Coordinates of C-alpha atoms in Angstrom, one line a residue:
Chain A
M6 CA 108.0 111.6 86.1
L7 CA 107.8 113.1 82.3
K8 CA 106.6 116.3 83.6
D9 CA 110.0 116.9 85.7
I10 CA 111.9 117.7 82.0
T11 CA 112.7 121.4 81.9
I12 CA 114.3 122.0 78.8
G13 CA 114.9 125.8 78.4
Q14 CA 112.7 126.5 81.2
Y15 CA 111.9 130.2 81.6
L16 CA 111.2 131.7 85.1
S17 CA 109.6 135.3 84.9
G18 CA 110.8 138.2 86.7
D19 CA 111.9 141.7 86.4
S20 CA 115.8 141.6 87.3
F21 CA 118.3 143.6 85.4
L22 CA 118.8 140.5 83.4
H23 CA 115.4 139.9 82.2
K24 CA 115.2 143.3 81.0
L25 CA 118.4 142.9 78.7
D26 CA 117.8 142.8 75.1
P27 CA 118.2 139.1 74.1
R28 CA 120.7 139.9 71.5
T29 CA 123.0 141.6 74.3
K30 CA 122.5 138.4 76.4
I31 CA 123.4 135.9 73.8
I32 CA 126.5 138.1 72.8
A33 CA 127.3 138.1 76.3
V34 CA 126.9 134.4 76.9
I35 CA 129.4 134.0 73.9
L36 CA 132.0 136.2 75.0
Y37 CA 131.7 134.9 78.6
M38 CA 132.2 131.1 77.1
V39 CA 135.0 132.6 74.9
S40 CA 136.7 134.2 78.0
L41 CA 136.3 130.9 79.9
F42 CA 138.5 128.9 77.8
I43 CA 141.3 132.0 77.1
V44 CA 141.8 132.2 80.8
N45 CA 144.8 129.9 82.0
N46 CA 145.7 130.6 85.4
F47 CA 143.8 130.2 88.7
W48 CA 143.3 133.9 89.3
G49 CA 141.6 134.2 86.1
L50 CA 139.4 131.2 86.8
G51 CA 138.6 132.6 90.3
A52 CA 137.5 136.0 88.6
M53 CA 134.9 134.0 86.3
L54 CA 133.6 132.1 89.0
V55 CA 133.0 135.2 91.0
L56 CA 131.5 136.8 87.8
S57 CA 129.2 134.0 87.4
L58 CA 127.8 134.0 91.1
A59 CA 127.2 137.7 90.7
V60 CA 125.4 137.2 87.5
V61 CA 123.4 134.3 89.4
L62 CA 122.5 136.9 92.3
I63 CA 121.5 139.6 89.9
S64 CA 119.3 137.3 88.1
R65 CA 117.4 136.8 91.5
I66 CA 116.5 133.5 90.5
P67 CA 116.1 130.8 93.3
L68 CA 119.5 128.8 93.5
R69 CA 117.8 125.4 93.7
F70 CA 117.0 125.9 89.8
F71 CA 120.9 126.1 89.2
F72 CA 121.6 122.8 91.3
R73 CA 119.0 121.1 89.4
G74 CA 120.6 122.0 86.1
I75 CA 124.2 121.0 87.5
K76 CA 122.7 117.9 88.6
A77 CA 121.8 116.8 85.3
I78 CA 125.4 117.1 84.1
V79 CA 127.3 115.6 87.4
F80 CA 128.1 112.5 85.5
I81 CA 129.5 114.1 82.7
V82 CA 131.7 116.5 85.0
L83 CA 133.0 113.7 87.0
L84 CA 134.0 111.7 83.7
T85 CA 135.9 114.5 82.7
V86 CA 137.6 115.2 85.8
A87 CA 138.6 111.4 85.9
L88 CA 139.9 111.5 82.3
Q89 CA 141.9 114.7 82.8
M90 CA 143.4 113.5 86.2
F91 CA 144.7 110.2 84.8
M92 CA 145.1 110.8 81.1
T93 CA 147.6 114.1 81.1
P94 CA 151.1 113.1 81.0
G95 CA 153.5 114.9 83.4
E96 CA 155.2 115.0 86.6
P97 CA 153.7 111.7 88.5
L98 CA 152.6 112.3 92.2
W99 CA 150.9 109.1 92.6
E100 CA 151.0 105.6 90.9
L101 CA 149.5 102.3 90.6
G102 CA 150.0 100.2 88.0
I103 CA 148.9 102.0 84.6
L104 CA 146.9 104.4 86.6
K105 CA 148.9 107.5 87.7
I106 CA 148.0 111.1 88.9
T107 CA 150.1 113.9 87.7
K108 CA 150.3 117.3 88.8
E109 CA 149.6 118.6 85.3
G110 CA 146.6 116.4 85.4
I111 CA 145.2 117.8 88.7
R112 CA 145.4 121.3 87.4
Q113 CA 143.5 120.0 83.8
A114 CA 140.9 118.3 86.0
V115 CA 140.3 121.4 87.9
F116 CA 140.2 123.6 85.1
M117 CA 137.9 121.5 83.1
G118 CA 135.5 120.7 85.7
T119 CA 134.9 124.4 86.7
R120 CA 134.5 125.3 83.1
L121 CA 132.1 122.9 82.4
I122 CA 130.0 123.7 85.5
L123 CA 130.2 127.4 84.7
L124 CA 129.3 127.0 81.1
V125 CA 126.0 125.1 82.1
S126 CA 125.2 127.4 84.9
V127 CA 125.7 130.8 82.5
T128 CA 123.8 129.2 79.6
S129 CA 121.0 128.2 82.0
I130 CA 120.7 131.8 83.2
L131 CA 120.3 132.7 79.6
T132 CA 117.3 130.6 79.2
L133 CA 116.1 131.0 82.7
T134 CA 115.6 134.8 82.2
T135 CA 114.8 134.9 78.7
T136 CA 111.4 133.8 77.2
P137 CA 112.0 131.3 74.3
I138 CA 110.2 133.7 71.8
S139 CA 112.7 136.4 72.4
L140 CA 115.7 134.3 72.3
T141 CA 114.8 132.8 68.9
D142 CA 114.0 136.5 68.0
G143 CA 117.5 137.5 68.9
I144 CA 119.1 134.5 67.3
E145 CA 117.1 135.4 63.8
T146 CA 118.5 139.2 64.2
L147 CA 121.9 138.2 65.0
L148 CA 121.9 135.6 62.0
K149 CA 120.5 138.1 59.6
P150 CA 124.0 139.4 58.5
F151 CA 124.7 135.7 57.5
Q152 CA 121.7 135.4 55.4
K153 CA 123.9 137.0 52.6
I154 CA 126.0 133.9 52.6
G155 CA 122.9 131.7 52.5
V156 CA 122.3 130.9 56.3
P157 CA 118.5 130.8 56.4
A158 CA 118.1 133.0 59.7
H159 CA 114.6 133.2 59.8
E160 CA 113.7 129.5 59.1
L161 CA 116.0 128.4 61.5
A162 CA 114.5 130.8 64.2
M163 CA 110.8 129.7 63.3
M164 CA 111.9 126.1 63.6
M165 CA 113.4 126.5 66.9
T166 CA 110.3 128.4 68.1
I167 CA 107.9 125.7 66.9
A168 CA 110.1 122.9 68.6
L169 CA 110.2 124.9 71.7
R170 CA 106.3 125.4 71.7
F171 CA 105.5 121.6 71.1
I172 CA 108.0 120.2 73.9
P173 CA 105.0 120.5 76.6
T174 CA 102.6 119.0 74.1
L175 CA 104.3 116.0 73.1
I176 CA 105.2 115.2 77.0
E177 CA 101.5 115.5 77.8
E178 CA 100.7 113.3 74.9
T179 CA 103.3 110.6 75.8
D180 CA 101.7 110.5 79.5
K181 CA 98.4 110.2 77.8
I182 CA 99.4 107.4 75.3
M183 CA 101.4 105.8 78.1
K184 CA 98.4 105.6 80.4
A185 CA 96.0 104.4 77.7
Q186 CA 98.3 101.5 76.8
S187 CA 99.0 100.5 80.2
A188 CA 95.2 100.5 80.5
R189 CA 95.4 97.7 77.9
G190 CA 97.9 95.8 79.9
A191 CA 101.2 97.3 78.4
D192 CA 104.3 97.2 80.9
F193 CA 106.8 100.1 80.5
E194 CA 108.6 99.3 83.7
S195 CA 109.6 95.7 84.0
G196 CA 111.8 93.3 81.7
N197 CA 115.0 93.4 80.0
L198 CA 116.5 95.9 77.7
M199 CA 115.1 94.2 74.6
E200 CA 111.7 93.7 76.1
R201 CA 111.3 97.6 77.2
A202 CA 112.5 98.5 73.7
K203 CA 109.8 96.3 72.4
A204 CA 107.3 97.6 75.0
M205 CA 108.0 101.4 73.5
I206 CA 106.6 100.4 70.2
P207 CA 103.0 100.8 71.3
L208 CA 103.9 104.5 72.7
L209 CA 106.1 105.7 69.9
V210 CA 104.2 104.8 66.9
P211 CA 101.0 106.8 68.0
L212 CA 103.1 109.4 69.4
F213 CA 105.1 109.8 65.8
L214 CA 101.7 109.6 64.1
N215 CA 100.2 112.4 65.8
A216 CA 103.2 114.6 66.1
I217 CA 103.4 114.4 62.0
K218 CA 99.5 115.0 61.6
R219 CA 100.0 118.0 63.9
A220 CA 102.9 119.3 61.9
D221 CA 100.9 119.0 58.8
E222 CA 98.0 120.9 60.4
L223 CA 99.9 123.4 61.8
A224 CA 101.5 124.0 58.4
L225 CA 98.0 124.4 56.9
A226 CA 96.9 126.9 59.9
M227 CA 100.0 128.9 59.2
E228 CA 99.5 129.0 55.4
A229 CA 95.8 129.7 56.1
R230 CA 97.0 133.1 57.7
C231 CA 99.3 134.0 55.2
Y232 CA 102.6 132.9 56.3
H233 CA 105.1 132.9 53.4
G234 CA 108.8 133.0 55.3
G235 CA 110.7 136.1 56.7
D236 CA 110.7 138.6 53.9
G237 CA 108.9 141.6 55.0
R238 CA 107.4 140.3 58.0
T239 CA 107.2 142.9 60.6
R240 CA 106.8 142.6 64.4
L241 CA 104.6 143.8 67.2
K242 CA 107.5 143.9 69.4
A243 CA 110.7 145.0 67.9
L244 CA 113.8 144.3 69.6
Q245 CA 115.4 147.8 71.0
Y246 CA 118.8 148.1 72.7
G247 CA 118.5 150.5 75.7
R248 CA 121.1 152.0 78.2
R249 CA 121.4 149.0 80.1
D250 CA 122.4 147.0 77.0
A251 CA 125.4 149.4 76.6
V252 CA 126.3 149.1 80.3
A253 CA 126.3 145.2 80.1
G254 CA 128.0 145.3 76.6
V255 CA 130.9 147.4 77.8
F256 CA 131.2 145.2 80.8
C257 CA 131.3 142.0 78.8
L258 CA 134.0 143.6 76.5
C259 CA 136.2 144.4 79.5
M260 CA 135.7 140.7 80.5
A261 CA 137.1 139.6 77.5
A262 CA 139.9 142.0 77.2
G263 CA 140.7 141.2 80.7
A264 CA 140.7 137.5 79.9
F265 CA 143.2 138.1 77.0
L266 CA 145.4 140.3 79.3
T267 CA 145.8 137.1 81.6
R268 CA 147.3 134.9 78.6
L269 CA 149.8 137.9 77.9
L270 CA 151.2 138.4 81.7
Chain B
M16 CA 81.3 93.6 94.5
S17 CA 81.6 97.1 93.8
L18 CA 84.1 100.0 93.0
E19 CA 84.0 102.0 96.1
M20 CA 86.1 105.5 96.5
K21 CA 86.4 106.7 100.0
H22 CA 87.4 110.1 101.1
V23 CA 89.7 110.3 97.9
F24 CA 91.8 113.7 97.5
Y25 CA 94.1 113.9 94.5
T26 CA 96.5 116.8 94.1
Y27 CA 98.7 117.3 91.0
Q28 CA 102.3 118.5 91.5
E29 CA 101.8 118.5 95.4
G30 CA 104.1 120.7 97.0
S31 CA 105.0 122.9 93.9
P32 CA 103.7 126.3 93.2
T33 CA 101.4 124.9 90.3
E34 CA 99.9 122.4 92.6
S35 CA 96.2 121.6 92.0
H36 CA 93.7 119.8 93.9
A37 CA 91.7 117.7 91.2
L38 CA 89.9 115.8 93.6
Q39 CA 88.5 116.8 97.1
D40 CA 86.9 114.3 99.3
I41 CA 85.2 112.1 96.9
C42 CA 83.0 109.3 98.3
L43 CA 81.7 107.1 95.7
N44 CA 80.1 103.7 95.2
I45 CA 79.7 101.7 92.0
N46 CA 77.6 98.8 92.0
E47 CA 77.9 95.8 89.9
G48 CA 75.6 96.2 86.8
E49 CA 75.1 99.9 87.1
F50 CA 75.1 102.6 84.4
L51 CA 76.7 105.5 86.0
G52 CA 76.8 108.6 84.2
I53 CA 79.3 111.5 85.3
V54 CA 79.2 115.1 84.1
G55 CA 80.7 118.1 84.8
H56 CA 82.5 120.7 82.8
T57 CA 86.1 120.8 81.6
G58 CA 88.4 120.9 84.7
S59 CA 86.0 119.7 87.1
G60 CA 88.0 116.6 87.9
K61 CA 86.1 113.9 85.8
S62 CA 89.1 112.5 84.0
T63 CA 91.2 112.3 87.1
L64 CA 88.3 110.6 88.9
I65 CA 87.9 107.8 86.3
Q66 CA 91.6 107.1 86.2
H67 CA 91.4 106.1 89.9
L68 CA 89.2 103.4 89.0
N69 CA 91.9 101.0 87.5
G70 CA 94.8 102.3 89.4
L71 CA 96.4 104.4 86.9
L72 CA 96.5 107.4 89.4
K73 CA 96.7 106.7 92.9
P74 CA 94.9 108.9 95.6
T75 CA 97.1 111.5 97.5
K76 CA 94.7 110.7 100.7
G77 CA 91.9 108.3 100.8
E78 CA 91.2 105.0 99.7
V79 CA 89.8 102.9 96.5
L80 CA 88.8 99.7 96.6
I81 CA 88.3 97.7 93.2
D82 CA 86.4 94.5 94.4
G83 CA 87.7 94.8 97.7
I84 CA 91.4 95.3 96.5
N85 CA 92.9 98.3 98.0
I86 CA 95.2 100.0 95.1
N87 CA 97.0 102.2 97.4
Q88 CA 98.8 99.6 99.3
K89 CA 102.2 98.6 98.4
E90 CA 101.5 94.8 98.0
A91 CA 98.8 96.0 95.4
K92 CA 101.5 96.3 92.7
A93 CA 101.2 92.4 92.1
K94 CA 97.4 92.7 91.7
R95 CA 97.9 95.5 89.6
K96 CA 97.3 93.5 86.5
E97 CA 94.1 91.9 88.1
V98 CA 92.9 95.3 88.8
R99 CA 93.6 96.5 85.0
L100 CA 91.7 93.3 84.0
K101 CA 88.6 94.2 85.8
V102 CA 88.3 97.8 85.1
G103 CA 88.2 98.3 81.1
L104 CA 89.3 102.1 80.6
V105 CA 88.5 104.0 77.3
F106 CA 90.2 107.5 77.1
Q107 CA 89.0 110.4 75.3
Y108 CA 89.8 109.8 71.4
P109 CA 91.0 106.4 71.9
E110 CA 91.7 106.2 68.1
Y111 CA 95.1 108.1 68.6
Q112 CA 96.2 105.1 70.3
L113 CA 96.0 102.7 67.6
F114 CA 99.4 101.5 66.6
E115 CA 99.5 98.1 65.1
E116 CA 99.6 96.8 61.5
T117 CA 96.2 95.4 61.3
V118 CA 93.0 95.8 63.1
E119 CA 93.1 92.0 64.5
Q120 CA 96.7 92.6 66.1
D121 CA 95.5 96.0 67.6
I122 CA 92.5 94.5 69.0
G123 CA 94.4 91.6 70.3
F124 CA 97.4 93.8 71.9
G125 CA 95.5 93.8 75.4
P126 CA 94.8 90.1 75.4
R127 CA 98.4 89.3 74.2
N128 CA 99.5 91.0 77.3
L129 CA 97.2 89.1 79.5
G130 CA 99.3 86.0 78.3
L131 CA 96.4 84.2 76.6
S132 CA 97.3 81.9 73.9
D133 CA 96.9 82.7 70.1
T134 CA 93.6 81.0 69.6
E135 CA 92.1 82.4 72.7
V136 CA 93.0 85.9 71.4
Q137 CA 91.8 85.3 68.1
E138 CA 88.4 84.4 69.9
R139 CA 88.5 87.3 72.0
V140 CA 89.1 89.5 69.1
K141 CA 86.2 87.9 67.1
E142 CA 84.2 88.5 70.1
A143 CA 84.9 92.0 70.8
M144 CA 84.4 93.1 67.2
A145 CA 81.0 91.4 67.1
L146 CA 80.0 93.2 70.2
L147 CA 80.6 96.6 68.3
K148 CA 79.2 95.5 64.8
L149 CA 82.7 95.3 63.2
D150 CA 82.9 92.7 60.4
Y151 CA 85.6 90.3 61.3
K152 CA 86.4 89.1 57.9
T153 CA 86.6 92.2 56.0
L154 CA 88.5 94.2 58.5
R155 CA 90.7 91.9 60.3
K156 CA 93.7 92.2 57.7
Q157 CA 93.1 96.1 57.3
S158 CA 95.3 98.7 58.7
P159 CA 93.5 100.4 61.5
F160 CA 94.9 103.7 59.9
D161 CA 92.9 103.2 56.5
L162 CA 89.5 103.2 58.4
S163 CA 87.1 106.1 58.8
G164 CA 86.9 108.0 62.1
G165 CA 83.8 106.1 63.5
Q166 CA 85.6 102.9 62.6
K167 CA 89.0 103.7 64.2
R168 CA 87.0 104.6 67.3
K169 CA 85.2 101.2 67.6
V170 CA 88.4 99.4 66.9
A171 CA 90.2 101.2 69.8
I172 CA 87.2 100.5 71.9
A173 CA 87.2 96.8 70.8
G174 CA 90.6 96.7 72.0
V175 CA 89.5 97.3 75.6
L176 CA 86.4 95.1 75.2
A177 CA 88.8 92.4 74.2
M178 CA 90.0 92.1 77.7
K179 CA 86.7 91.1 78.5
P180 CA 86.6 93.8 81.7
K181 CA 83.7 93.7 84.4
Y182 CA 83.6 97.4 84.4
L183 CA 84.0 99.7 81.5
V184 CA 84.9 103.1 81.9
L185 CA 84.6 105.5 78.8
D186 CA 85.7 109.3 78.7
E187 CA 83.4 111.0 76.3
P188 CA 83.2 108.2 74.1
T189 CA 80.9 110.1 71.5
A190 CA 83.0 113.1 71.2
G191 CA 83.6 113.9 67.7
L192 CA 81.3 111.2 66.0
D193 CA 78.4 111.8 63.9
P194 CA 75.0 111.8 65.0
R195 CA 74.1 108.5 63.7
G196 CA 77.5 107.0 64.8
R197 CA 76.9 108.4 68.0
E198 CA 73.2 106.8 68.3
E199 CA 74.5 103.6 67.3
F200 CA 77.5 103.4 69.6
L201 CA 75.3 104.3 72.8
E202 CA 72.8 101.8 71.7
Q203 CA 75.4 99.2 71.7
L204 CA 76.7 100.3 74.8
A205 CA 73.0 99.8 76.1
V206 CA 72.9 96.2 75.1
L207 CA 76.7 95.3 76.7
H208 CA 74.9 96.8 79.9
R209 CA 71.9 94.7 79.5
Q210 CA 74.1 91.7 79.2
G211 CA 75.5 92.4 82.6
M212 CA 78.2 94.9 82.1
T213 CA 78.8 97.8 84.4
I214 CA 79.3 100.9 82.6
I215 CA 80.6 104.2 83.8
M216 CA 80.5 107.1 81.2
V217 CA 81.7 110.4 81.3
S218 CA 79.7 112.8 78.8
H219 CA 78.8 116.3 78.2
S220 CA 75.8 115.5 76.6
M221 CA 72.7 115.7 78.8
D222 CA 70.5 114.3 76.3
D223 CA 72.7 111.0 76.5
M224 CA 72.6 110.8 80.0
A225 CA 68.9 111.1 80.4
K226 CA 68.4 108.4 78.1
Y227 CA 71.0 105.9 79.3
A228 CA 72.2 106.7 82.5
Q229 CA 70.6 104.8 85.7
R230 CA 72.3 107.0 87.9
M231 CA 74.3 110.1 87.7
I232 CA 77.1 112.3 89.4
V233 CA 77.6 115.8 88.9
M234 CA 81.1 117.0 89.5
D235 CA 82.4 120.6 90.1
H236 CA 85.8 121.7 91.4
G237 CA 86.5 118.4 92.2
Q238 CA 83.7 117.6 94.4
I239 CA 80.7 115.5 93.7
Q240 CA 78.1 118.4 93.7
L241 CA 74.8 116.6 93.1
Q242 CA 74.1 112.7 92.9
G243 CA 71.0 110.7 92.0
T244 CA 69.0 109.2 89.1
P245 CA 68.8 111.6 85.9
Q246 CA 65.2 112.3 87.3
D247 CA 66.3 113.7 90.5
I248 CA 69.5 115.8 89.0
F249 CA 67.2 117.2 86.0
S250 CA 64.6 118.5 88.5
Q251 CA 67.2 120.9 89.8
P252 CA 67.6 122.9 86.8
E253 CA 69.0 126.1 88.8
Q254 CA 71.6 124.2 90.4
L255 CA 72.7 122.9 87.4
Q256 CA 72.9 126.1 85.6
Q257 CA 74.8 127.5 88.6
I258 CA 77.7 124.8 87.8
G259 CA 77.3 125.9 84.2
L260 CA 75.5 122.8 83.1
D261 CA 72.4 122.5 81.4
V262 CA 69.2 119.9 81.5
P263 CA 68.4 117.9 78.5
S264 CA 66.6 119.6 75.9
L265 CA 63.3 117.8 76.3
S266 CA 63.5 119.1 79.5
R267 CA 64.3 122.6 78.9
L268 CA 61.1 122.4 76.5
L269 CA 58.8 121.0 79.3
L270 CA 60.3 123.6 81.7
R271 CA 59.8 126.6 79.1
L272 CA 56.0 125.3 78.5
K273 CA 55.3 125.1 82.4
Q274 CA 56.6 128.8 82.6
R275 CA 54.3 129.9 80.0
G276 CA 51.6 128.4 82.0
L277 CA 50.9 125.0 80.5
D278 CA 50.4 122.2 83.1
V279 CA 52.9 119.6 82.0
R280 CA 55.1 117.1 84.3
T281 CA 58.8 118.0 83.8
D282 CA 60.6 114.8 84.5
L283 CA 60.1 113.0 81.5
F284 CA 63.2 112.1 79.1
D285 CA 61.6 109.8 76.4
I286 CA 60.8 111.8 73.2
E287 CA 57.4 109.8 72.8
A288 CA 56.3 110.1 76.5
V289 CA 57.1 113.9 76.1
K290 CA 55.0 114.1 73.2
T291 CA 51.9 112.3 74.8
E292 CA 52.1 114.4 77.8
I293 CA 52.1 117.9 75.9
L294 CA 49.0 116.4 74.0
R295 CA 47.5 115.4 77.3
A296 CA 48.2 118.9 78.8
M297 CA 46.9 120.8 75.9
A298 CA 43.9 118.6 75.6
A299 CA 43.2 119.6 79.1
R300 CA 43.4 123.1 78.8
E301 CA 41.3 123.2 75.4
G302 CA 38.6 121.3 77.8
K303 CA 38.8 123.9 80.2
L304 CA 38.4 126.7 77.7
T305 CA 35.5 125.1 76.0
C306 CA 33.6 124.5 79.5

């Protein structure tokens, strides 16, 4: 059950999207998100939907991965849709006591629901087609210019890399400790909320202790290999823009410009 | 009464591209009072097998019977506690599972989960600590995290012993212990066995197996490849080497001597017996030469 967690999952492949430079992809996702919120008529929203479908097809990733990702946010989407529908003031279409649905409400609900779903699918395309390592590399290089104003770009990227690296390890360990404690009669599955929370202590104490110990060892191992932060560090695989990045970049700029135009018209 | 595995299969992540068959058609009978050794290299399915013995894993196919209780059946949920009570499972590096403030509380965690009264729990803790030669008076109020590695390990194992299991399953209990700690621990295990506890031990050390196990199974690729007494198993060194395992160091010595032409028996595992045998063979050769 714990092994089903798929945060930042990556699926290897050799599609156009897989080969793009991570920086291009990160900027593209940001532009897409901005455009998504700039667009304010149904034609524009429809275009964004078609665009994301095209991207999904180009990535050649099995559709069930997207559905799995969307399943996780179904509750949030429904909540947003319901809130928008009932809370937006305007011309009432249907009324029951204090509940009323307005024309503006329905419009808002459709917009917010679609935006949320598109947001999640496009960001999951980013993680599905980019290895965690190149993703953090990309973030690091993009943040470099902000180092002058005190953003610790390298440190942030390193922290992200390490965190991603240890997610599977921690899941495995949780599984192991859970088993060991249930062999001693611990019960994680029944009881009320308080009892269950209490039952977590035998799991969490060893888990945290081991994680802290592991962090210590990792720090030592990194220092032993002369790690001293980002200054003067070179890379085995330096990031390099190619022709396809130019294509993708121009395309994304057009998309953003188009989004702006829908506002003006 | 016994632990029984009938044609057990176990598959990790069934149906996904990463599925792996950890156990394939395992048939195994473990009798009460036995000392069973399980060997096999990493990934051969040993750990998966022992997790079936107390119901932590349920077979994908086949049956596991624990004193006649079938853990695969739905009704067995109510009996899960009973099964866990009968079979004590000590995982690899059990000291990583310590969590309580004091040694006494940690060892008492299992008995408390069984719903025993405070005095009973205390009795159990005392008994379990005595079995592993841990001093109750000096250690009970200490934090388990302040102890040495070897003592932590003992405290963790005492936590399982305090549940008074009929069958004790240990996954490489001596890994990472120093030679003396190792020897001491195995001796204490042998004492427990003499007192009537059934012991099932996974180990990489063929020397330990030769010395303590009554019966052995050798696993490879999720299957039981060899089964029998240590004498039987270690008399087939070629097969063991094929799987990537070795014979005990004393057997290796005897086999080499035999290769060099000294007429010795190769089925001895006790250092004293081996010494006598080598001396005897050498004396016999001397005798031949002088004649």
